[in-house]
Short mmCIF file of N, CA and C in Angstrom, two decimals:
data_model
loop_
_atom_site.label_atom_id
_atom_site.label_comp_id
_atom_site.label_asym_id
_atom_site.label_seq_id
_atom_site.Cartn_x
_atom_site.Cartn_y
_atom_site.Cartn_z
N MET A 600 97.77 92.98 126.81
CA MET A 600 98.08 93.11 125.43
C MET A 600 96.87 93.69 124.72
N SER A 601 97.00 94.59 123.78
CA SER A 601 95.99 95.13 123.03
C SER A 601 95.40 94.10 122.08
N THR A 602 94.21 94.36 121.61
CA THR A 602 93.60 93.40 120.78
C THR A 602 94.18 93.32 119.43
N GLN A 603 94.80 94.44 119.05
CA GLN A 603 95.57 94.43 117.77
C GLN A 603 96.64 95.49 117.94
N GLN A 604 97.83 95.24 117.32
CA GLN A 604 98.85 96.27 117.36
C GLN A 604 98.43 97.52 116.64
N PRO A 605 98.66 98.69 117.21
CA PRO A 605 98.31 99.94 116.53
C PRO A 605 99.14 100.13 115.29
N ALA A 606 98.48 100.82 114.34
CA ALA A 606 99.23 101.06 113.13
C ALA A 606 100.47 101.95 113.38
N VAL A 607 101.59 101.57 112.87
CA VAL A 607 102.75 102.35 113.11
C VAL A 607 103.51 102.54 111.80
N PRO A 608 104.19 103.71 111.64
CA PRO A 608 105.03 103.99 110.44
C PRO A 608 106.02 102.95 110.24
N SER A 609 106.36 102.60 108.98
CA SER A 609 107.38 101.58 108.75
C SER A 609 108.75 101.94 109.17
N THR A 610 108.98 103.28 109.37
CA THR A 610 110.27 103.77 109.70
C THR A 610 110.57 103.72 111.21
N THR A 611 109.53 103.43 112.07
CA THR A 611 109.74 103.56 113.52
C THR A 611 110.13 102.16 114.01
N LYS A 612 110.66 102.18 115.26
CA LYS A 612 110.90 100.91 115.99
C LYS A 612 109.55 100.52 116.60
N ALA A 613 109.02 99.41 116.13
CA ALA A 613 107.73 99.01 116.54
C ALA A 613 107.79 98.34 117.91
N HIS A 614 106.84 98.64 118.76
CA HIS A 614 106.67 97.97 120.04
C HIS A 614 105.66 96.90 119.82
N ILE A 615 106.11 95.59 119.91
CA ILE A 615 105.18 94.56 119.66
C ILE A 615 104.95 93.78 120.91
N SER A 616 103.70 93.43 121.21
CA SER A 616 103.31 92.58 122.31
C SER A 616 102.79 91.23 121.88
N LEU A 617 103.25 90.21 122.36
CA LEU A 617 102.84 88.87 122.00
C LEU A 617 102.43 88.04 123.16
N ARG A 618 101.34 87.24 123.05
CA ARG A 618 100.90 86.40 124.21
C ARG A 618 101.76 85.17 124.20
N PRO A 619 101.81 84.52 125.36
CA PRO A 619 102.47 83.12 125.40
C PRO A 619 101.52 82.07 124.80
N PRO A 620 102.05 81.00 124.30
CA PRO A 620 101.27 79.92 123.78
C PRO A 620 100.27 79.41 124.93
N THR A 621 99.15 79.03 124.47
CA THR A 621 98.15 78.46 125.49
C THR A 621 98.64 77.08 126.04
N THR A 622 99.59 76.47 125.29
CA THR A 622 100.21 75.27 125.83
C THR A 622 100.98 75.47 127.13
N SER A 623 101.29 76.75 127.38
CA SER A 623 102.02 77.10 128.60
C SER A 623 101.00 77.23 129.65
N ALA A 624 100.51 76.22 130.23
CA ALA A 624 99.37 76.21 131.23
C ALA A 624 99.62 77.08 132.48
N HIS A 625 100.98 77.20 132.79
CA HIS A 625 101.30 77.93 134.05
C HIS A 625 101.32 79.41 133.76
N LEU A 626 101.22 79.82 132.49
CA LEU A 626 101.19 81.38 132.25
C LEU A 626 99.88 81.81 131.88
N ALA A 627 99.46 82.95 132.43
CA ALA A 627 98.06 83.55 132.23
C ALA A 627 98.07 84.09 130.80
N GLN A 628 96.90 84.00 130.16
CA GLN A 628 96.75 84.72 128.92
C GLN A 628 96.24 86.12 129.08
N PRO A 629 96.79 86.99 128.40
CA PRO A 629 96.33 88.38 128.46
C PRO A 629 94.79 88.52 128.22
N PRO A 630 94.03 89.05 129.25
CA PRO A 630 92.62 89.02 129.06
C PRO A 630 92.12 89.90 127.87
N SER A 631 92.90 90.86 127.43
CA SER A 631 92.46 91.74 126.34
C SER A 631 92.76 91.19 124.99
N PHE A 632 93.46 89.97 124.87
CA PHE A 632 93.78 89.43 123.61
C PHE A 632 92.59 89.05 122.80
N GLU A 633 92.53 89.49 121.56
CA GLU A 633 91.46 89.06 120.70
C GLU A 633 92.13 88.72 119.36
N PRO A 634 91.96 87.50 118.86
CA PRO A 634 92.62 87.09 117.63
C PRO A 634 91.93 87.70 116.45
N PRO A 635 92.65 87.70 115.26
CA PRO A 635 92.04 88.35 114.11
C PRO A 635 90.77 87.63 113.61
N SER A 636 89.94 88.32 112.92
CA SER A 636 88.74 87.63 112.34
C SER A 636 89.14 86.73 111.17
N THR A 637 88.24 85.79 110.83
CA THR A 637 88.45 84.93 109.73
C THR A 637 88.63 85.72 108.41
N ALA A 638 87.92 86.82 108.23
CA ALA A 638 88.08 87.60 107.04
C ALA A 638 89.52 88.16 106.94
N TRP A 639 90.04 88.63 108.03
CA TRP A 639 91.40 89.25 108.09
C TRP A 639 92.40 88.13 107.78
N LEU A 640 92.22 86.97 108.36
CA LEU A 640 93.17 85.87 108.20
C LEU A 640 93.11 85.22 106.83
N SER A 641 92.05 85.25 106.20
CA SER A 641 91.83 84.61 104.88
C SER A 641 92.75 85.21 103.79
N GLY A 642 93.16 84.33 102.83
CA GLY A 642 94.00 84.79 101.76
C GLY A 642 95.48 84.16 101.91
N THR A 643 96.36 84.74 101.16
CA THR A 643 97.74 84.24 101.09
C THR A 643 98.69 85.06 102.02
N TRP A 644 99.49 84.35 102.75
CA TRP A 644 100.55 85.08 103.55
C TRP A 644 101.89 84.43 103.28
N HIS A 645 102.96 85.18 103.38
CA HIS A 645 104.35 84.75 103.06
C HIS A 645 105.11 84.60 104.29
N VAL A 646 105.81 83.48 104.55
CA VAL A 646 106.66 83.26 105.65
C VAL A 646 107.99 83.98 105.47
N THR A 647 108.21 84.95 106.30
CA THR A 647 109.46 85.75 106.23
C THR A 647 110.54 85.31 107.13
N ASP A 648 110.17 84.73 108.26
CA ASP A 648 111.17 84.26 109.26
C ASP A 648 110.57 83.13 109.95
N SER A 649 111.42 82.20 110.43
CA SER A 649 110.93 80.96 110.95
C SER A 649 112.06 80.35 111.96
N THR A 650 111.58 79.41 112.76
CA THR A 650 112.51 78.62 113.57
C THR A 650 112.46 77.08 113.09
N LEU A 651 111.55 76.82 112.13
CA LEU A 651 111.38 75.42 111.71
C LEU A 651 112.40 74.98 110.74
N PRO A 652 113.21 73.94 111.11
CA PRO A 652 114.36 73.48 110.27
C PRO A 652 113.86 73.11 108.78
N MET A 653 112.63 72.65 108.59
CA MET A 653 112.20 72.33 107.27
C MET A 653 112.28 73.49 106.29
N TRP A 654 112.16 74.63 106.68
CA TRP A 654 112.16 75.84 105.76
C TRP A 654 113.55 76.34 105.48
N LYS A 655 114.54 75.80 106.05
CA LYS A 655 115.96 76.27 105.76
C LYS A 655 116.35 75.86 104.32
N SER A 656 115.84 74.77 103.78
CA SER A 656 116.15 74.31 102.44
C SER A 656 115.07 74.65 101.44
N LYS A 657 114.16 75.62 101.79
CA LYS A 657 113.01 75.99 100.92
C LYS A 657 113.06 77.51 100.71
N ARG A 658 112.25 77.89 99.71
CA ARG A 658 112.05 79.34 99.47
C ARG A 658 110.61 79.62 99.02
N ASN A 659 110.31 80.83 99.09
CA ASN A 659 108.94 81.29 98.68
C ASN A 659 107.84 80.46 99.36
N VAL A 660 107.95 80.40 100.69
CA VAL A 660 107.02 79.58 101.48
C VAL A 660 105.74 80.48 101.76
N SER A 661 104.57 79.94 101.39
CA SER A 661 103.36 80.71 101.59
C SER A 661 102.26 79.85 102.18
N PHE A 662 101.41 80.50 103.02
CA PHE A 662 100.18 79.76 103.54
C PHE A 662 98.99 80.44 102.89
N THR A 663 98.01 79.75 102.43
CA THR A 663 96.77 80.30 101.95
C THR A 663 95.60 79.70 102.77
N TYR A 664 94.82 80.58 103.46
CA TYR A 664 93.70 80.15 104.26
C TYR A 664 92.39 80.56 103.54
N THR A 665 91.49 79.53 103.43
CA THR A 665 90.15 79.75 102.70
C THR A 665 89.05 79.11 103.67
N PRO A 666 88.09 79.89 104.07
CA PRO A 666 86.98 79.34 104.84
C PRO A 666 86.22 78.26 104.05
N ILE A 667 85.96 77.17 104.75
CA ILE A 667 85.20 76.13 104.08
C ILE A 667 83.90 75.82 104.74
N SER A 668 83.49 76.59 105.77
CA SER A 668 82.27 76.44 106.35
C SER A 668 81.63 77.79 106.72
N THR A 669 80.35 77.77 106.80
CA THR A 669 79.66 79.11 107.17
C THR A 669 79.44 79.16 108.63
N PRO A 670 79.80 80.30 109.32
CA PRO A 670 79.55 80.43 110.80
C PRO A 670 78.07 80.12 111.10
N SER A 671 77.82 79.40 112.23
CA SER A 671 76.53 79.04 112.67
C SER A 671 76.52 78.94 114.24
N SER A 672 75.48 78.71 114.86
CA SER A 672 75.39 78.57 116.32
C SER A 672 76.23 77.38 116.74
N ALA A 673 76.18 76.34 115.88
CA ALA A 673 76.96 75.14 116.22
C ALA A 673 78.44 75.28 115.92
N GLU A 674 78.77 76.07 114.89
CA GLU A 674 80.13 76.19 114.48
C GLU A 674 80.41 77.76 114.25
N PRO A 675 80.54 78.56 115.26
CA PRO A 675 80.65 80.01 115.03
C PRO A 675 81.98 80.36 114.36
N ILE A 676 82.98 79.57 114.51
CA ILE A 676 84.26 79.79 113.87
C ILE A 676 84.42 78.95 112.70
N PRO A 677 84.54 79.35 111.50
CA PRO A 677 84.62 78.50 110.32
C PRO A 677 85.94 77.66 110.29
N ARG A 678 85.81 76.43 109.77
CA ARG A 678 87.07 75.69 109.42
C ARG A 678 87.77 76.26 108.33
N LEU A 679 88.98 76.02 108.09
CA LEU A 679 89.80 76.64 107.02
C LEU A 679 90.46 75.58 106.15
N ASP A 680 90.43 75.84 104.92
CA ASP A 680 91.29 74.98 104.02
C ASP A 680 92.65 75.65 104.10
N ASP A 681 93.68 74.91 104.32
CA ASP A 681 95.06 75.25 104.57
C ASP A 681 96.05 74.80 103.53
N LEU A 682 96.49 75.64 102.65
CA LEU A 682 97.39 75.34 101.58
C LEU A 682 98.70 75.91 101.75
N VAL A 683 99.74 75.09 101.90
CA VAL A 683 101.14 75.50 102.03
C VAL A 683 101.83 75.34 100.68
N SER A 684 102.43 76.38 100.15
CA SER A 684 103.22 76.18 98.92
C SER A 684 104.70 76.65 99.15
N TYR A 685 105.58 76.02 98.44
CA TYR A 685 107.02 76.27 98.61
C TYR A 685 107.79 75.78 97.43
N GLN A 686 109.05 76.19 97.28
CA GLN A 686 109.90 75.60 96.33
C GLN A 686 111.25 75.26 97.03
N ASN A 687 111.92 74.23 96.54
CA ASN A 687 113.19 73.92 97.07
C ASN A 687 114.23 75.00 96.54
N LEU A 688 115.28 75.24 97.28
CA LEU A 688 116.24 76.30 96.97
C LEU A 688 116.80 76.15 95.49
N SER A 689 116.89 74.94 94.99
CA SER A 689 117.47 74.64 93.75
C SER A 689 116.50 74.25 92.65
N SER A 690 115.22 74.49 92.87
CA SER A 690 114.26 74.09 91.95
C SER A 690 113.14 75.13 91.77
N ASP A 691 112.57 75.18 90.54
CA ASP A 691 111.51 76.09 90.32
C ASP A 691 110.12 75.40 90.47
N ARG A 692 110.14 74.10 90.70
CA ARG A 692 108.85 73.40 90.91
C ARG A 692 108.18 73.78 92.24
N VAL A 693 106.92 74.14 92.14
CA VAL A 693 106.24 74.52 93.33
C VAL A 693 105.58 73.27 93.91
N LYS A 694 105.79 73.07 95.25
CA LYS A 694 105.24 71.87 95.94
C LYS A 694 104.24 72.39 96.92
N THR A 695 103.25 71.55 97.28
CA THR A 695 102.19 71.94 98.20
C THR A 695 101.91 70.91 99.28
N ILE A 696 101.41 71.42 100.43
CA ILE A 696 101.00 70.57 101.50
C ILE A 696 99.52 71.03 101.73
N GLU A 697 98.59 70.14 101.70
CA GLU A 697 97.18 70.59 101.90
C GLU A 697 96.64 69.91 103.23
N GLY A 698 95.81 70.72 103.93
CA GLY A 698 95.22 70.31 105.16
C GLY A 698 93.94 71.06 105.45
N ILE A 699 93.38 70.75 106.62
CA ILE A 699 92.18 71.43 107.11
C ILE A 699 92.46 71.91 108.55
N ASP A 700 92.16 73.14 108.76
CA ASP A 700 92.25 73.66 110.16
C ASP A 700 90.87 73.77 110.78
N THR A 701 90.78 73.04 112.01
CA THR A 701 89.50 73.11 112.71
C THR A 701 89.80 73.83 114.03
N PRO A 702 88.88 74.85 114.36
CA PRO A 702 89.14 75.52 115.67
C PRO A 702 89.23 74.58 116.79
N SER A 703 90.12 74.87 117.69
CA SER A 703 90.37 74.06 118.90
C SER A 703 89.20 73.84 119.76
N SER A 704 88.31 74.83 119.76
CA SER A 704 87.06 74.64 120.49
C SER A 704 86.07 75.64 119.76
N PRO A 705 84.70 75.35 119.85
CA PRO A 705 83.80 76.22 119.17
C PRO A 705 83.80 77.70 119.60
N SER A 706 84.19 77.99 120.77
CA SER A 706 84.20 79.31 121.34
C SER A 706 85.58 80.01 121.35
N THR A 707 86.62 79.32 120.98
CA THR A 707 88.00 79.82 121.06
C THR A 707 88.62 79.99 119.71
N SER A 708 88.76 81.24 119.33
CA SER A 708 89.34 81.49 117.95
C SER A 708 90.86 81.76 118.18
N GLY A 709 91.65 81.74 117.22
CA GLY A 709 93.05 82.03 117.37
C GLY A 709 93.87 80.80 117.62
N GLN A 710 93.16 79.65 117.66
CA GLN A 710 93.78 78.25 117.82
C GLN A 710 93.16 77.29 117.01
N TRP A 711 93.96 76.46 116.31
CA TRP A 711 93.44 75.51 115.46
C TRP A 711 94.16 74.18 115.51
N GLU A 712 93.45 73.14 115.11
CA GLU A 712 94.01 71.74 114.95
C GLU A 712 94.08 71.50 113.42
N TRP A 713 95.32 71.31 112.98
CA TRP A 713 95.51 71.05 111.56
C TRP A 713 95.56 69.53 111.39
N ARG A 714 94.92 69.08 110.29
CA ARG A 714 95.07 67.70 109.85
C ARG A 714 95.30 67.63 108.38
N GLY A 715 96.26 66.81 107.93
CA GLY A 715 96.56 66.80 106.51
C GLY A 715 95.46 66.04 105.65
N LYS A 716 95.56 66.34 104.45
CA LYS A 716 94.63 65.68 103.42
C LYS A 716 95.41 64.60 102.69
N GLY A 717 94.69 63.64 102.16
CA GLY A 717 95.26 62.55 101.30
C GLY A 717 96.19 61.70 102.15
N TRP A 718 97.35 61.47 101.70
CA TRP A 718 98.29 60.56 102.38
C TRP A 718 98.81 61.16 103.69
N LEU A 719 98.62 62.49 103.83
CA LEU A 719 99.05 63.16 105.05
C LEU A 719 97.92 63.22 106.07
N LYS A 720 96.82 62.50 105.88
CA LYS A 720 95.70 62.48 106.83
C LYS A 720 96.12 61.97 108.18
N ILE A 721 97.18 61.18 108.25
CA ILE A 721 97.59 60.72 109.59
C ILE A 721 98.31 61.72 110.36
N ALA A 722 98.69 62.87 109.68
CA ALA A 722 99.53 63.91 110.42
C ALA A 722 98.56 64.98 110.90
N SER A 723 98.90 65.43 112.08
CA SER A 723 98.00 66.50 112.74
C SER A 723 98.99 67.36 113.53
N SER A 724 98.54 68.57 113.87
CA SER A 724 99.31 69.53 114.67
C SER A 724 98.38 70.58 115.27
N HIS A 725 98.79 71.17 116.32
CA HIS A 725 98.13 72.33 116.96
C HIS A 725 98.89 73.58 116.70
N TRP A 726 98.21 74.62 116.27
CA TRP A 726 98.80 75.94 115.97
C TRP A 726 97.97 77.06 116.49
N GLU A 727 98.60 78.19 116.82
CA GLU A 727 97.91 79.32 117.38
C GLU A 727 98.51 80.60 117.04
N ILE A 728 97.82 81.61 117.07
CA ILE A 728 98.32 83.02 116.73
C ILE A 728 98.77 83.71 118.11
N LEU A 729 100.01 84.10 118.13
CA LEU A 729 100.60 84.79 119.34
C LEU A 729 100.38 86.30 119.22
N GLY A 730 100.30 86.82 118.02
CA GLY A 730 100.08 88.26 117.87
C GLY A 730 99.87 88.56 116.42
N TRP A 731 99.29 89.82 116.19
CA TRP A 731 99.02 90.19 114.76
C TRP A 731 98.78 91.69 114.70
N GLY A 732 98.86 92.20 113.49
CA GLY A 732 98.74 93.76 113.42
C GLY A 732 98.67 94.18 112.00
N ASP A 733 98.29 95.45 111.92
CA ASP A 733 98.29 96.18 110.69
C ASP A 733 99.21 97.44 110.80
N LEU A 734 99.98 97.74 109.76
CA LEU A 734 100.85 98.87 109.80
C LEU A 734 100.28 100.00 108.96
N ALA A 735 100.71 101.24 109.28
CA ALA A 735 100.25 102.39 108.63
C ALA A 735 100.51 102.45 107.13
N ASP A 736 101.48 101.73 106.67
CA ASP A 736 101.81 101.63 105.29
C ASP A 736 101.03 100.52 104.57
N GLY A 737 100.18 99.84 105.19
CA GLY A 737 99.37 98.81 104.55
C GLY A 737 99.94 97.39 104.82
N HIS A 738 101.12 97.23 105.44
CA HIS A 738 101.62 95.93 105.75
C HIS A 738 100.75 95.30 106.83
N GLN A 739 100.66 93.94 106.73
CA GLN A 739 100.02 93.18 107.77
C GLN A 739 100.90 91.96 108.24
N TRP A 740 100.80 91.57 109.44
CA TRP A 740 101.68 90.52 109.96
C TRP A 740 100.95 89.70 110.99
N PHE A 741 101.41 88.45 111.23
CA PHE A 741 101.08 87.69 112.37
C PHE A 741 102.12 86.69 112.66
N VAL A 742 102.13 86.19 113.87
CA VAL A 742 103.10 85.19 114.34
C VAL A 742 102.35 83.86 114.75
N ILE A 743 102.79 82.70 114.17
CA ILE A 743 102.23 81.56 114.57
C ILE A 743 103.19 80.69 115.41
N TYR A 744 102.57 79.98 116.42
CA TYR A 744 103.31 79.06 117.26
C TYR A 744 102.76 77.66 116.83
N PHE A 745 103.66 76.76 116.61
CA PHE A 745 103.30 75.34 116.32
C PHE A 745 103.74 74.42 117.52
N ALA A 746 102.80 73.69 118.03
CA ALA A 746 103.24 72.76 119.13
C ALA A 746 104.01 71.58 118.56
N LYS A 747 104.82 70.96 119.35
CA LYS A 747 105.61 69.75 118.98
C LYS A 747 104.66 68.65 118.50
N THR A 748 105.06 67.88 117.54
CA THR A 748 104.39 66.65 117.12
C THR A 748 105.36 65.48 117.06
N LEU A 749 104.89 64.35 116.70
CA LEU A 749 105.71 63.20 116.58
C LEU A 749 106.75 63.34 115.44
N PHE A 750 106.39 64.26 114.48
CA PHE A 750 107.29 64.46 113.30
C PHE A 750 107.99 65.75 113.26
N THR A 751 107.51 66.71 114.05
CA THR A 751 108.23 68.07 113.91
C THR A 751 108.44 68.62 115.26
N PRO A 752 109.42 69.44 115.41
CA PRO A 752 109.63 70.06 116.75
C PRO A 752 108.73 71.31 116.82
N SER A 753 108.55 71.82 118.05
CA SER A 753 107.77 73.04 118.15
C SER A 753 108.49 74.13 117.45
N GLY A 754 107.76 75.16 116.98
CA GLY A 754 108.40 76.20 116.20
C GLY A 754 107.49 77.47 115.98
N MET A 755 108.05 78.46 115.35
CA MET A 755 107.30 79.64 115.12
C MET A 755 107.63 80.15 113.71
N ASP A 756 106.61 80.77 113.12
CA ASP A 756 106.72 81.45 111.80
C ASP A 756 106.26 82.88 111.99
N VAL A 757 106.93 83.82 111.29
CA VAL A 757 106.44 85.16 111.15
C VAL A 757 105.94 85.34 109.67
N LEU A 758 104.78 85.88 109.55
CA LEU A 758 104.13 85.88 108.24
C LEU A 758 103.81 87.36 107.87
N SER A 759 103.90 87.63 106.58
CA SER A 759 103.55 88.98 106.03
C SER A 759 102.58 88.80 104.90
N ARG A 760 101.65 89.73 104.83
CA ARG A 760 100.73 89.72 103.65
C ARG A 760 101.53 89.94 102.35
N GLN A 761 102.53 90.83 102.43
CA GLN A 761 103.33 91.12 101.20
C GLN A 761 104.50 90.17 101.14
N LYS A 762 104.82 89.76 99.90
CA LYS A 762 105.95 88.87 99.67
C LYS A 762 107.30 89.52 100.02
N GLU A 763 107.30 90.81 99.82
CA GLU A 763 108.66 91.51 100.10
C GLU A 763 108.93 91.49 101.56
N GLY A 764 107.97 91.16 102.42
CA GLY A 764 108.32 91.11 103.82
C GLY A 764 107.89 92.37 104.63
N LEU A 765 108.30 92.48 105.78
CA LEU A 765 107.95 93.58 106.73
C LEU A 765 109.06 94.57 106.90
N PRO A 766 108.74 95.78 107.28
CA PRO A 766 109.77 96.75 107.61
C PRO A 766 110.67 96.16 108.75
N GLU A 767 112.01 96.54 108.60
CA GLU A 767 112.92 95.92 109.50
C GLU A 767 112.66 96.26 111.00
N GLY A 768 112.11 97.43 111.27
CA GLY A 768 111.76 97.72 112.61
C GLY A 768 110.70 96.88 113.23
N VAL A 769 109.75 96.39 112.38
CA VAL A 769 108.69 95.54 112.84
C VAL A 769 109.26 94.09 113.06
N VAL A 770 110.02 93.61 112.19
CA VAL A 770 110.65 92.29 112.37
C VAL A 770 111.51 92.23 113.65
N GLU A 771 112.30 93.33 113.90
CA GLU A 771 113.11 93.41 115.11
C GLU A 771 112.22 93.43 116.33
N GLY A 772 111.17 94.19 116.22
CA GLY A 772 110.21 94.28 117.33
C GLY A 772 109.57 92.89 117.64
N ILE A 773 109.20 92.16 116.66
CA ILE A 773 108.68 90.79 116.90
C ILE A 773 109.71 89.98 117.56
N LYS A 774 110.99 89.96 117.08
CA LYS A 774 111.99 89.14 117.67
C LYS A 774 112.22 89.57 119.12
N ARG A 775 112.26 90.84 119.41
CA ARG A 775 112.39 91.26 120.72
C ARG A 775 111.29 90.76 121.68
N ALA A 776 110.10 90.86 121.21
CA ALA A 776 108.98 90.43 122.00
C ALA A 776 109.11 88.82 122.29
N LEU A 777 109.42 88.15 121.25
CA LEU A 777 109.60 86.66 121.39
C LEU A 777 110.76 86.38 122.36
N GLY A 778 111.85 87.08 122.32
CA GLY A 778 112.95 86.95 123.18
C GLY A 778 112.72 87.31 124.65
N ALA A 779 111.69 88.09 124.81
CA ALA A 779 111.26 88.56 126.13
C ALA A 779 110.09 87.77 126.74
N SER A 780 109.74 86.73 126.02
CA SER A 780 108.54 85.98 126.43
C SER A 780 108.79 85.30 127.80
N GLU A 781 107.69 85.18 128.60
CA GLU A 781 107.84 84.47 129.84
C GLU A 781 107.92 82.92 129.60
N ASP A 782 107.61 82.54 128.45
CA ASP A 782 107.62 81.16 128.11
C ASP A 782 109.06 80.75 127.73
N GLY A 783 109.71 79.86 128.42
CA GLY A 783 111.09 79.53 128.18
C GLY A 783 111.33 78.90 126.83
N GLY A 784 110.32 78.13 126.33
CA GLY A 784 110.45 77.52 125.07
C GLY A 784 110.43 78.49 123.97
N VAL A 785 109.54 79.49 124.06
CA VAL A 785 109.47 80.58 123.05
C VAL A 785 110.74 81.41 123.06
N LYS A 786 111.25 81.75 124.26
CA LYS A 786 112.44 82.49 124.39
C LYS A 786 113.59 81.81 123.73
N GLN A 787 113.66 80.54 123.87
CA GLN A 787 114.75 79.69 123.29
C GLN A 787 114.63 79.75 121.76
N LEU A 788 113.39 79.50 121.29
CA LEU A 788 113.18 79.51 119.82
C LEU A 788 113.47 80.83 119.18
N ALA A 789 113.22 81.90 119.90
CA ALA A 789 113.51 83.22 119.39
C ALA A 789 114.96 83.37 118.90
N GLY A 790 115.88 82.77 119.62
CA GLY A 790 117.26 82.78 119.26
C GLY A 790 117.65 81.94 118.09
N GLU A 791 116.70 81.11 117.59
CA GLU A 791 116.94 80.22 116.53
C GLU A 791 116.28 80.63 115.23
N MET A 792 115.66 81.82 115.32
CA MET A 792 114.89 82.37 114.15
C MET A 792 115.87 82.73 113.01
N PHE A 793 115.47 82.35 111.71
CA PHE A 793 116.21 82.78 110.57
C PHE A 793 115.36 83.33 109.52
N GLU A 794 115.86 84.00 108.57
CA GLU A 794 115.07 84.61 107.53
C GLU A 794 114.86 83.53 106.42
N VAL A 795 113.64 83.37 105.99
CA VAL A 795 113.26 82.44 104.86
C VAL A 795 113.50 83.06 103.48
N VAL A 796 114.19 82.33 102.61
CA VAL A 796 114.48 82.93 101.37
C VAL A 796 113.17 83.22 100.53
N ARG A 797 113.12 84.43 100.00
CA ARG A 797 111.99 84.80 99.06
C ARG A 797 112.60 85.50 97.90
N ASN A 798 112.29 85.00 96.67
CA ASN A 798 112.82 85.62 95.43
C ASN A 798 111.88 85.30 94.28
#
């Protein structure tokens, strides 16, 4: 897998390559995979497609990542403030979920351990980036895999820097890549993916 998907015109059928989750211990990770930098990941992203049931009754779901530590020899990959915002389908009220993302290991980027803030501090989850890229027209995307927890099933989100979402060819390319995954769980989840309402 390339370190980053090459820039492609929005009108083309994009060929997307995605790695399997690291939770699939029996599957080798592509040696060429390099996750995005913290600078690239920082800021607000909009969930365009998902397999997580909780988003079926929500709209305008976004994730905002903000570094909260400075890279150092002891902590080369910064921790992230993780703010999730969304609205119920029938309400204009914006609700939020706040947490902290800590790199799964000091030397491994692209994987994080999330822990909630406040009353959600008892909740935690593992998430990682399966693929990411920049498009020639300025669009940016990445795919998150969430491991199963006591409270939520495993799942995946497709995110776009722009609220209007991604070109259709790119979305279809991502879905094809997920459906062709060697990981059986990812392949099954790919068939459950739905578009998240954005308006």
